[in-house]
Amino acid sequence: MFDKLLVANRGEIAIRIMAACEELDIGTVAIYSDADRESEHVAYADEAYRVGPPQASESYLDQERIIEVSKEAQADAIHPGYGFLAENAEFAEQVEATDGIKWIGPSSDAMQQLGSKTSARETMQAADVPIVPGTTTSVDNPDEVVSIAEEYGYPITIKAAGGGGGRGMQIVQDEYEIEDALETAKREGEAYFDDAEVYVEKYLSDPKHIEVQILADESGNVLHLGERDCSLQRRHQKVIEEAPSPTLSQSLRKKIGNAAKRGMHKAGYTNAGTVEFLVEDGKFYFMEVNTRIQVEHTVTEEITGIDIVKWQIRIAAGETLPYDQSDITFNGHAIQYRVNAEDPASEFAPTPGKLETYRPPSTIGVRIDHAVFEGQEVSGDYDSMIGKLIVESSSRTECINRSKRALRHFDIDGIQTTLPFHQYILNDNTFRDGAHTTKYVDQLLKEDSFKKAIENRSDASVVKPESDEPSMETVSVEVDGELFDVQVEGLSSNNTRASQSTSENPIANKADEGGIQADMEGTVISVDVEEGEHIDQGETVCVLEAMKMENEITANHGGIVSEINVSEGDSVNMGEQLVQMR
């Protein structure tokens, strides 16, 4: 077994991995950016090292720096978690080539083969796993896409070959949309996955999203741990996941599980992974493989009793799975609710800011995976998820009722979150019947009644009074890139770890009359207007990336663009003037 493991990630997944390490008697090493200096995953680890500034490209995505820190800390394993470098085959290969350090995950060869959606589709076809009709090779220009669309019919989907989580995916309804959609898919693929290659699929109109959890050891044993239903999505990204699926027949469940095993065995896969399918009209189609631990691994753990993260580490250390497929049993039902810093009443727009109140629920059947604390600034630099609420019970009906109780006692103030959405959906008949598909949330967003219901459930922010009573506080001090905790006497009680954060969310520039402001912090991905151009109300002025989502900033009135104040790549604050109009 390993002596010390570095977690090349942040937030709740970093703590989840460290908890598994503690139980395996493995030391833990955290890495952090300047934005995360006071974060919970840093405090949780045995050791912590700075890797760079807030921008992920200069910290959590800095491959050379992370390997350098691993050597400095004398770690003998690296676990990538999910996101960031977790599915980067190049980084896995670098770790594999580094003496004395083991990669916790599949081999870089398997990641390369299955990480590309085109080669993954080829592999699954060879294993007799049905795939969504479309190409198994990349496309380069609009004319190719037009030809494919004529073959399969509209709508079609242009997807980044290295994509996932809905990023790098563009739905095309007719020929006139192809050129822009192709450009956007390539751009997102390059930005998020360092791979501009795209392919084309037939767009399924109303599918369920079903995925199968896989564990495979280095002795050739491949097991599936059942399926999860991840159909409740916004912007093609999951919001609620559950296990098992409430709608699969036993026959279809068996076919999908066996297909997932067959495909991963064909790929020579080891460690944990997930095979994702779309299910429509009683048929299932392979969509993609996630060559890492999933955000929603928790619900599978709850119904199987198997610690997937521990087995990732054990398999990487050379251990053999002690189970046969017949040993895997499924008990009860589990649902996971992603608690995101987003406003569901505003189409899930990102809402970074300060957690004035943070009191999660507890007691029977409730699990909280999180890495935040009351008073913390939720940064706009990273993913919007601040925690996960997982509820388990003996049946789906009881699990939903228990979830209502847990959500009622989940108290967050200071920022808008997805909690009101979760409370709404648990009373929704379509969800309760399990009839929701991947399109359902998008349909809800178009309904005024949904927006009003969500707004009524949203809590007002609460600002707590400050106290000047002296206290003994723990303060983090960085020395030569490594973090240490020291105690300081005499700080006021409001000067806790939360108040030491230097992250702010100011209204930087109050816009002049006629200006168009940023309604969130973010990075300018594109500027879509030119000076002197006449634009109408509702037209896109620019696109901002915030919390790993692209957000269109549109004109709230028509006019002529008289001045453009930002350029591609600029960082902007909420309230900052982007464009002046007359």
Coordinates of C-alpha atoms in Angstrom, one line a residue:
M1 CA 0.0 0.0 0.0
F2 CA 1.1 3.6 -0.5
D3 CA 2.7 5.7 2.2
K4 CA 1.6 9.2 1.0
L5 CA -0.9 10.3 -1.6
L6 CA -1.2 13.7 -3.3
V7 CA -4.7 14.8 -4.3
A8 CA -4.4 16.8 -7.5
N9 CA -7.7 18.5 -6.9
R10 CA -9.7 20.8 -4.5
G11 CA -13.0 21.0 -2.7
E12 CA -15.2 18.2 -1.6
I13 CA -13.7 15.5 -3.8
A14 CA -10.3 16.2 -2.3
I15 CA -11.6 15.7 1.2
R16 CA -13.5 12.5 0.0
I17 CA -10.2 11.0 -1.3
M18 CA -8.3 12.0 1.8
A19 CA -11.0 10.4 4.0
A20 CA -10.4 7.1 2.1
C21 CA -6.7 7.5 2.6
E22 CA -7.1 8.0 6.3
E23 CA -8.9 4.7 6.6
L24 CA -6.2 3.0 4.6
D25 CA -3.5 4.6 6.8
I26 CA -2.1 6.7 3.9
G27 CA -0.7 10.2 4.5
T28 CA -2.3 13.0 2.5
V29 CA -1.0 16.0 0.6
A30 CA -3.2 18.8 -0.6
I31 CA -2.4 21.4 -3.3
Y32 CA -4.0 24.8 -3.4
S33 CA -4.2 28.0 -5.5
D34 CA -4.1 31.5 -3.9
A35 CA -7.9 31.5 -4.0
D36 CA -8.0 28.3 -1.9
R37 CA -5.4 29.2 0.7
E38 CA -8.1 29.0 3.5
S39 CA -10.2 26.2 2.0
E40 CA -11.3 23.2 3.9
H41 CA -9.4 20.6 1.8
V42 CA -6.2 22.4 2.7
A43 CA -6.9 22.2 6.4
Y44 CA -8.0 18.6 6.2
A45 CA -4.7 17.3 4.6
D46 CA -1.6 16.3 6.5
E47 CA 0.4 18.6 4.3
A48 CA -0.5 21.4 1.8
Y49 CA 1.5 23.1 -1.0
R50 CA 0.8 26.1 -3.1
V51 CA 0.7 25.5 -6.8
G52 CA -0.1 28.9 -8.3
P53 CA -2.6 31.8 -8.7
P54 CA -6.4 31.5 -8.8
Q55 CA -6.5 30.7 -12.5
A56 CA -6.8 27.0 -12.9
S57 CA -4.5 27.0 -16.0
E58 CA -1.7 28.3 -13.7
S59 CA -2.4 26.2 -10.7
Y60 CA -4.6 23.0 -10.7
L61 CA -3.8 22.4 -14.4
D62 CA -0.1 23.1 -14.1
Q63 CA 1.1 19.5 -14.7
E64 CA 4.8 20.2 -14.1
R65 CA 4.2 22.0 -10.9
I66 CA 2.0 19.3 -9.5
I67 CA 4.5 16.5 -10.2
E68 CA 7.3 18.8 -8.8
V69 CA 5.2 19.1 -5.5
S70 CA 4.6 15.4 -5.4
K71 CA 8.4 14.8 -5.5
E72 CA 9.0 17.5 -2.9
A73 CA 6.4 16.0 -0.6
Q74 CA 7.7 12.5 -1.2
A75 CA 4.2 11.3 -2.3
D76 CA 4.2 7.9 -3.9
A77 CA 0.8 8.2 -5.6
I78 CA -1.4 10.9 -7.2
H79 CA -5.2 10.8 -7.3
P80 CA -6.7 13.3 -9.8
G81 CA -10.3 13.3 -8.5
Y82 CA -12.7 14.6 -11.2
G83 CA -12.4 17.6 -13.4
F84 CA -9.1 19.5 -13.9
L85 CA -6.5 16.8 -15.0
A86 CA -8.6 13.7 -14.1
E87 CA -9.2 12.7 -17.7
N88 CA -5.9 14.1 -19.2
A89 CA -4.1 11.2 -20.7
E90 CA -1.0 13.3 -21.1
F91 CA -0.8 14.0 -17.4
A92 CA -1.4 10.4 -16.5
E93 CA 1.4 9.4 -18.9
Q94 CA 3.7 11.9 -17.2
V95 CA 2.9 10.5 -13.8
E96 CA 3.4 6.9 -15.0
A97 CA 6.8 7.9 -16.3
T98 CA 7.8 9.4 -13.0
D99 CA 9.8 7.1 -10.8
G100 CA 8.3 6.3 -7.4
I101 CA 4.8 7.8 -8.2
K102 CA 1.7 5.8 -9.1
W103 CA -1.2 7.1 -11.0
I104 CA -4.6 6.4 -9.3
G105 CA -6.7 5.6 -12.3
P106 CA -6.8 3.8 -15.6
S107 CA -3.7 3.6 -17.7
S108 CA -2.9 6.5 -20.0
D109 CA -3.4 4.3 -23.0
A110 CA -7.0 3.4 -21.9
M111 CA -7.6 7.0 -21.1
Q112 CA -6.5 8.0 -24.6
Q113 CA -8.5 5.3 -26.2
L114 CA -11.8 6.0 -24.3
G115 CA -11.3 9.7 -23.6
S116 CA -11.7 10.5 -27.2
K117 CA -15.3 10.1 -28.0
T118 CA -14.6 9.0 -31.6
S119 CA -12.2 6.2 -30.7
A120 CA -14.4 5.2 -27.7
R121 CA -17.3 4.8 -30.2
E122 CA -15.1 2.6 -32.3
T123 CA -14.1 0.5 -29.3
M124 CA -17.7 0.0 -28.2
Q125 CA -18.8 -0.9 -31.7
A126 CA -16.1 -3.6 -31.8
A127 CA -17.5 -4.9 -28.5
D128 CA -21.0 -5.1 -29.9
V129 CA -22.3 -2.3 -27.8
P130 CA -24.9 -0.1 -29.7
I131 CA -23.9 3.5 -30.3
V132 CA -25.9 6.6 -31.2
P133 CA -26.0 6.9 -35.0
G134 CA -23.2 9.2 -36.2
T135 CA -19.6 9.4 -37.1
T136 CA -16.7 7.5 -35.5
T137 CA -14.2 10.0 -37.0
S138 CA -13.7 13.7 -36.6
V139 CA -15.2 16.4 -38.8
D140 CA -13.4 19.5 -39.8
N141 CA -15.6 21.8 -41.9
P142 CA -19.3 22.8 -42.2
D143 CA -19.8 21.0 -45.5
E144 CA -19.0 17.6 -43.8
V145 CA -21.6 18.3 -41.2
V146 CA -24.2 19.2 -43.8
S147 CA -23.6 15.9 -45.5
I148 CA -23.9 14.0 -42.3
A149 CA -27.1 15.9 -41.3
E150 CA -28.6 15.0 -44.7
E151 CA -27.9 11.3 -44.0
Y152 CA -29.4 11.2 -40.5
G153 CA -31.8 14.1 -40.5
Y154 CA -32.1 17.1 -38.2
P155 CA -31.6 17.7 -35.3
I156 CA -28.0 16.6 -34.9
T157 CA -25.4 17.2 -32.2
I158 CA -21.8 18.4 -32.8
K159 CA -19.7 17.2 -29.9
A160 CA -16.1 17.8 -28.7
A161 CA -14.2 14.5 -29.0
G162 CA -12.6 15.1 -25.6
G163 CA -15.7 16.6 -24.0
G164 CA -18.0 15.7 -21.1
G165 CA -20.5 17.3 -18.8
G166 CA -22.3 19.0 -21.7
R167 CA -19.3 21.1 -22.6
G168 CA -18.3 21.2 -26.2
M169 CA -21.8 20.1 -27.2
Q170 CA -23.9 22.0 -29.7
I171 CA -27.4 21.0 -30.9
V172 CA -28.1 22.0 -34.5
Q173 CA -31.7 22.3 -35.8
D174 CA -31.0 23.3 -39.4
E175 CA -28.2 24.0 -41.9
Y176 CA -28.0 27.7 -41.1
E177 CA -26.8 26.9 -37.5
I178 CA -24.0 24.6 -38.5
E179 CA -21.1 27.0 -39.0
D180 CA -21.6 28.8 -35.7
A181 CA -22.2 25.6 -33.8
L182 CA -19.1 23.9 -35.3
E183 CA -17.0 26.9 -34.3
T184 CA -18.4 26.9 -30.7
A185 CA -17.9 23.2 -30.2
K186 CA -14.3 23.4 -31.4
R187 CA -13.6 26.4 -29.2
E188 CA -15.1 24.8 -26.1
G189 CA -13.2 21.5 -26.8
E190 CA -10.0 23.4 -27.1
A191 CA -10.7 25.5 -24.0
Y192 CA -11.9 22.8 -21.7
F193 CA -10.2 19.7 -22.9
D194 CA -7.2 20.9 -24.9
D195 CA -8.7 19.1 -28.0
A196 CA -10.5 20.9 -30.8
E197 CA -11.5 17.7 -32.5
V198 CA -15.3 17.2 -32.9
Y199 CA -17.7 14.6 -34.2
V200 CA -21.4 14.4 -35.1
E201 CA -24.3 12.3 -33.7
K202 CA -28.0 12.0 -34.4
Y203 CA -29.8 14.0 -31.7
L204 CA -32.1 11.8 -29.7
S205 CA -35.3 13.8 -29.0
D206 CA -36.2 12.8 -25.4
P207 CA -33.9 10.2 -23.9
K208 CA -33.1 9.1 -20.3
H209 CA -29.5 9.3 -19.3
I210 CA -28.4 6.1 -17.7
E211 CA -24.8 5.3 -16.6
V212 CA -23.1 2.2 -15.3
Q213 CA -20.4 2.2 -12.6
I214 CA -17.4 -0.1 -13.4
L215 CA -14.6 -1.5 -11.3
A216 CA -11.8 -3.4 -13.0
D217 CA -8.5 -4.7 -11.5
E218 CA -5.2 -5.5 -13.2
S219 CA -5.9 -9.2 -13.2
G220 CA -8.7 -8.8 -15.8
N221 CA -11.7 -8.8 -13.5
V222 CA -14.4 -6.4 -14.6
L223 CA -17.5 -5.8 -12.5
H224 CA -20.4 -3.4 -12.8
L225 CA -21.9 -1.9 -9.7
G226 CA -25.3 -1.2 -11.2
E227 CA -26.8 1.8 -12.9
R228 CA -27.6 5.4 -12.0
D229 CA -30.3 7.6 -13.5
C230 CA -28.8 11.1 -14.3
S231 CA -31.6 12.4 -16.5
L232 CA -32.3 15.5 -14.5
Q233 CA -30.0 18.0 -16.1
R234 CA -29.6 21.7 -16.9
R235 CA -27.3 22.9 -19.7
H236 CA -26.6 19.2 -20.3
Q237 CA -25.1 19.0 -16.8
K238 CA -26.5 16.9 -14.0
V239 CA -28.4 18.3 -11.1
I240 CA -29.9 15.2 -9.4
E241 CA -28.7 11.6 -9.7
E242 CA -30.2 8.4 -8.3
A243 CA -29.6 4.7 -8.0
P244 CA -31.1 2.5 -9.2
S245 CA -33.0 3.9 -12.1
P246 CA -36.8 4.1 -11.4
T247 CA -37.8 3.2 -14.9
L248 CA -35.5 0.4 -16.3
S249 CA -37.0 -3.1 -16.6
Q250 CA -34.9 -5.9 -15.1
S251 CA -34.2 -7.2 -18.7
L252 CA -33.0 -3.8 -19.9
R253 CA -31.0 -3.3 -16.7
K254 CA -29.2 -6.6 -17.3
K255 CA -28.4 -5.8 -20.9
I256 CA -27.0 -2.4 -20.1
G257 CA -24.8 -3.7 -17.3
N258 CA -23.4 -6.5 -19.4
A259 CA -22.8 -4.1 -22.4
A260 CA -20.8 -1.8 -20.1
K261 CA -18.7 -4.7 -18.8
R262 CA -18.1 -6.0 -22.3
G263 CA -17.0 -2.6 -23.7
M264 CA -14.6 -1.9 -20.8
H265 CA -13.1 -5.4 -21.0
K266 CA -12.5 -4.8 -24.7
A267 CA -10.7 -1.6 -23.9
G268 CA -8.5 -3.4 -21.4
Y269 CA -9.7 -1.0 -18.7
T270 CA -8.6 -0.9 -15.1
N271 CA -9.6 1.0 -12.0
A272 CA -13.0 2.9 -11.6
G273 CA -14.9 4.2 -14.6
T274 CA -18.4 5.0 -15.9
V275 CA -20.0 4.0 -19.1
E276 CA -22.8 6.4 -20.1
F277 CA -25.8 5.5 -22.2
L278 CA -28.9 7.2 -23.6
V279 CA -32.1 5.2 -23.4
E280 CA -35.1 5.9 -25.6
D281 CA -38.1 3.8 -26.6
G282 CA -36.8 0.7 -24.9
K283 CA -33.4 0.9 -26.7
F284 CA -30.0 2.0 -25.3
Y285 CA -27.1 3.6 -27.0
F286 CA -23.5 4.1 -25.8
M287 CA -22.7 7.8 -25.3
E288 CA -19.3 8.1 -23.6
V289 CA -16.9 6.7 -21.0
N290 CA -15.7 8.8 -18.0
T291 CA -12.3 7.5 -17.2
R292 CA -12.3 8.7 -13.6
I293 CA -14.4 8.8 -10.4
Q294 CA -17.8 10.5 -11.0
V295 CA -19.4 13.2 -8.9
E296 CA -22.4 10.9 -8.4
H297 CA -20.4 7.8 -7.3
T298 CA -21.9 8.4 -3.8
V299 CA -25.3 6.9 -4.7
T300 CA -23.8 3.7 -5.9
E301 CA -21.8 3.4 -2.7
E302 CA -25.0 3.8 -0.7
I303 CA -26.9 1.0 -2.4
T304 CA -23.9 -1.4 -2.7
G305 CA -21.9 -0.7 0.4
I306 CA -18.7 -0.6 -1.7
D307 CA -16.3 2.2 -1.1
I308 CA -15.4 3.0 -4.7
V309 CA -12.6 5.5 -3.9
K310 CA -10.9 3.0 -1.6
W311 CA -11.0 0.4 -4.4
Q312 CA -9.5 2.9 -6.8
I313 CA -6.5 3.2 -4.5
R314 CA -6.3 -0.6 -3.7
I315 CA -6.5 -1.5 -7.4
A316 CA -3.7 1.0 -8.2
A317 CA -1.7 -0.7 -5.4
G318 CA -2.1 -4.0 -7.2
E319 CA -4.9 -5.6 -5.2
T320 CA -7.4 -7.9 -6.8
L321 CA -11.2 -7.4 -6.5
P322 CA -12.6 -10.0 -4.0
Y323 CA -16.0 -10.1 -5.7
D324 CA -17.7 -11.9 -8.5
Q325 CA -20.6 -10.2 -10.3
S326 CA -23.0 -12.4 -8.4
D327 CA -21.6 -11.0 -5.1
I328 CA -22.7 -7.4 -6.0
T329 CA -26.1 -6.8 -4.4
F330 CA -28.3 -3.6 -4.4
N331 CA -30.2 -2.5 -1.4
G332 CA -32.7 0.4 -1.2
H333 CA -32.5 3.6 -3.0
A334 CA -30.2 6.7 -3.0
I335 CA -30.6 10.2 -4.5
Q336 CA -27.9 12.9 -4.7
Y337 CA -28.6 16.6 -4.9
R338 CA -25.9 18.9 -6.2
V339 CA -25.8 22.0 -4.1
N340 CA -24.5 24.6 -6.6
A341 CA -23.9 28.3 -6.3
E342 CA -26.5 29.0 -9.0
D343 CA -29.8 30.8 -9.3
P344 CA -32.4 28.4 -10.8
A345 CA -34.9 31.3 -11.2
S346 CA -32.3 32.9 -13.6
E347 CA -31.7 29.8 -15.7
F348 CA -29.1 28.6 -13.2
A349 CA -26.8 31.6 -13.6
P350 CA -23.6 31.3 -11.4
T351 CA -23.9 33.2 -8.1
P352 CA -20.4 33.4 -6.4
G353 CA -20.3 35.3 -3.1
K354 CA -20.1 34.9 0.6
L355 CA -21.8 32.1 2.6
E356 CA -23.3 34.2 5.4
T357 CA -25.1 31.1 6.8
Y358 CA -24.2 27.5 6.1
R359 CA -25.9 24.8 8.2
P360 CA -26.3 21.4 6.5
P361 CA -28.8 18.8 7.7
S362 CA -27.8 15.6 9.5
T363 CA -29.3 12.5 11.2
I364 CA -30.6 9.2 9.7
G365 CA -30.1 8.5 6.0
V366 CA -28.3 11.8 5.3
R367 CA -24.7 12.1 3.9
I368 CA -23.1 15.4 3.2
D369 CA -20.0 15.6 1.0
H370 CA -18.7 19.2 1.1
A371 CA -15.7 21.4 1.7
V372 CA -17.1 24.8 2.7
F373 CA -17.8 26.6 5.9
E374 CA -19.9 29.5 7.1
G375 CA -18.5 32.8 6.1
Q376 CA -16.5 31.5 3.2
E377 CA -16.3 33.2 -0.2
V378 CA -17.4 30.9 -3.0
S379 CA -15.1 31.8 -5.8
G380 CA -16.1 32.3 -9.4
D381 CA -12.8 30.8 -10.5
Y382 CA -14.0 27.2 -10.2
D383 CA -17.0 24.9 -10.6
S384 CA -20.2 26.1 -9.0
M385 CA -20.8 23.0 -6.9
I386 CA -20.3 23.8 -3.2
G387 CA -21.5 20.4 -1.8
K388 CA -23.6 17.3 -2.3
L389 CA -26.5 16.1 -0.3
I390 CA -27.0 12.3 -0.5
V391 CA -30.1 10.7 0.9
E392 CA -30.7 6.9 1.2
S393 CA -33.6 4.8 2.3
S394 CA -35.3 1.5 1.7
S395 CA -37.4 2.6 -1.2
R396 CA -37.6 5.5 -3.7
T397 CA -40.8 6.9 -2.2
E398 CA -39.3 6.9 1.3
C399 CA -36.0 8.4 -0.1
I400 CA -38.0 11.3 -1.6
N401 CA -39.8 11.9 1.7
R402 CA -36.6 11.8 3.6
S403 CA -35.0 14.2 1.1
K404 CA -37.8 16.7 1.8
R405 CA -36.9 16.6 5.4
A406 CA -33.2 17.0 4.8
L407 CA -33.7 19.9 2.3
R408 CA -36.0 21.7 4.7
H409 CA -33.2 21.7 7.3
F410 CA -30.4 22.8 4.8
D411 CA -29.9 26.4 5.7
I412 CA -27.8 28.6 3.3
D413 CA -27.9 32.4 3.1
G414 CA -25.8 35.0 1.3
I415 CA -25.9 33.5 -2.2
Q416 CA -28.6 31.8 -4.3
T417 CA -28.3 28.1 -4.6
T418 CA -30.0 25.1 -6.2
L419 CA -31.8 24.2 -2.9
P420 CA -35.1 25.8 -4.0
F421 CA -35.0 23.8 -7.2
H422 CA -34.5 20.5 -5.3
Q423 CA -37.4 21.4 -3.0
Y424 CA -39.6 22.2 -6.0
I425 CA -38.7 19.0 -8.0
L426 CA -39.5 16.7 -5.1
N427 CA -43.2 17.8 -5.4
D428 CA -43.2 17.5 -9.2
N429 CA -45.3 14.6 -10.4
T430 CA -43.1 13.9 -13.5
F431 CA -40.1 13.5 -11.3
R432 CA -41.9 11.5 -8.7
D433 CA -43.1 9.1 -11.4
G434 CA -39.6 8.8 -12.8
A435 CA -40.8 10.0 -16.2
H436 CA -38.4 12.9 -16.5
T437 CA -35.8 12.9 -19.4
T438 CA -32.7 15.0 -20.1
K439 CA -35.0 17.6 -21.7
Y440 CA -37.3 18.1 -18.7
V441 CA -35.5 20.9 -16.8
D442 CA -35.2 22.9 -20.0
Q443 CA -38.9 22.6 -20.5
L444 CA -39.5 23.7 -16.9
L445 CA -37.3 26.8 -17.4
K446 CA -39.7 28.0 -20.1
E447 CA -42.7 28.1 -17.7
D448 CA -43.4 31.3 -15.8
S449 CA -45.0 29.2 -13.0
F450 CA -41.7 27.4 -12.4
K451 CA -39.8 30.7 -12.1
K452 CA -42.3 32.1 -9.7
A453 CA -42.3 29.0 -7.6
I454 CA -38.6 29.0 -7.3
E455 CA -38.4 32.7 -6.5
N456 CA -40.9 32.1 -3.7
R457 CA -38.8 29.3 -2.2
S458 CA -35.5 31.3 -2.4
D459 CA -34.3 32.6 1.0
A460 CA -33.3 36.3 1.6
S461 CA -29.7 36.9 2.6
V462 CA -28.8 37.2 6.2
V463 CA -26.0 39.3 7.5
K464 CA -24.7 38.4 10.9
P465 CA -23.5 41.1 13.4
E466 CA -19.8 41.2 14.2
S467 CA -18.4 40.7 17.6
D468 CA -15.2 42.2 19.1
E469 CA -14.6 39.7 21.8
P470 CA -11.0 38.5 21.9
S471 CA -10.3 34.9 21.1
M472 CA -7.7 32.3 20.3
E473 CA -7.7 31.7 16.5
T474 CA -5.9 29.4 14.1
V475 CA -4.2 31.2 11.3
S476 CA -2.6 29.6 8.2
V477 CA 1.0 30.7 7.4
E478 CA 2.8 29.8 4.2
V479 CA 6.5 29.1 4.3
D480 CA 8.4 28.3 1.1
G481 CA 5.2 27.1 -0.5
E482 CA 4.1 24.8 2.3
L483 CA 1.2 25.7 4.6
F484 CA 1.3 25.5 8.4
D485 CA -1.3 26.4 11.1
V486 CA -0.3 28.6 14.1
Q487 CA -2.5 29.9 16.9
V488 CA -2.8 33.7 17.5
E489 CA -4.4 35.3 20.6
G490 CA -6.5 38.4 20.6
L491 CA -8.2 38.3 17.2
S492 CA -11.9 39.3 17.3
S493 CA -14.2 36.4 17.0
N494 CA -15.3 37.5 13.6
N495 CA -11.8 37.1 12.3
T496 CA -12.1 33.4 11.7
R497 CA -10.6 31.5 8.8
A498 CA -13.6 32.7 6.7
S499 CA -12.8 36.3 7.1
Q500 CA -9.2 35.9 6.2
S501 CA -10.1 35.2 2.6
T502 CA -9.0 38.0 0.2
S503 CA -11.5 37.1 -2.5
E504 CA -14.1 39.8 -3.1
N505 CA -17.0 40.4 -5.3
P506 CA -17.2 44.2 -5.8
I507 CA -19.4 46.2 -8.1
A508 CA -16.3 47.5 -10.0
N509 CA -17.8 50.0 -12.4
K510 CA -21.3 51.4 -12.1
A511 CA -22.5 51.5 -15.7
D512 CA -23.5 54.8 -17.3
E513 CA -26.9 55.1 -18.8
G514 CA -27.1 53.0 -22.0
G515 CA -24.4 50.7 -20.9
I516 CA -24.6 46.9 -20.7
Q517 CA -23.2 45.4 -17.5
A518 CA -21.8 42.0 -16.5
D519 CA -24.3 40.3 -14.2
M520 CA -21.6 38.0 -12.8
E521 CA -17.9 37.6 -12.4
G522 CA -16.2 35.9 -15.2
T523 CA -13.8 35.7 -18.1
V524 CA -14.7 37.1 -21.5
I525 CA -14.8 34.2 -24.0
S526 CA -15.9 36.3 -27.0
V527 CA -17.1 39.8 -27.9
D528 CA -19.9 39.4 -30.4
V529 CA -20.5 43.1 -31.5
E530 CA -18.5 45.8 -33.1
E531 CA -18.4 49.6 -32.5
G532 CA -20.9 51.3 -34.8
E533 CA -23.0 48.2 -35.1
H534 CA -26.8 48.4 -34.5
I535 CA -28.1 45.6 -32.3
D536 CA -31.6 44.7 -31.2
Q537 CA -32.9 43.9 -27.7
G538 CA -32.0 40.3 -26.8
E539 CA -28.9 40.0 -29.1
T540 CA -25.8 38.5 -27.6
V541 CA -23.2 41.2 -26.8
C542 CA -20.5 38.9 -25.4
V543 CA -20.0 35.5 -23.7
L544 CA -18.6 35.2 -20.2
E545 CA -17.2 32.0 -18.7
A546 CA -18.1 31.7 -15.0
M547 CA -17.9 28.6 -12.8
K548 CA -17.1 26.5 -15.9
M549 CA -20.2 27.6 -17.7
E550 CA -20.5 29.9 -20.7
N551 CA -23.1 32.6 -20.2
E552 CA -24.4 34.9 -22.9
I553 CA -24.7 38.6 -22.0
T554 CA -27.6 40.0 -24.0
A555 CA -28.7 43.6 -24.8
N556 CA -31.6 44.7 -22.6
H557 CA -32.5 47.3 -25.2
G558 CA -31.7 48.1 -28.8
G559 CA -29.3 50.7 -30.1
I560 CA -25.9 51.5 -31.6
V561 CA -22.7 50.2 -30.0
S562 CA -20.6 53.3 -29.3
E563 CA -17.8 51.8 -27.1
I564 CA -16.5 48.3 -26.2
N565 CA -14.7 48.2 -22.9
V566 CA -13.5 44.5 -22.8
S567 CA -11.6 42.1 -25.0
E568 CA -11.4 38.3 -25.2
G569 CA -9.6 36.9 -22.2
D570 CA -10.4 39.8 -19.9
S571 CA -11.6 39.1 -16.3
V572 CA -14.6 41.2 -15.3
N573 CA -16.5 41.8 -12.1
M574 CA -20.2 41.8 -11.5
G575 CA -21.6 45.2 -12.5
E576 CA -18.7 46.1 -14.7
Q577 CA -19.6 48.0 -17.9
L578 CA -18.9 45.8 -20.9
V579 CA -20.4 47.8 -23.8
Q580 CA -21.7 51.4 -24.1
M581 CA -24.7 52.1 -26.4
R582 CA -26.5 55.1 -27.8

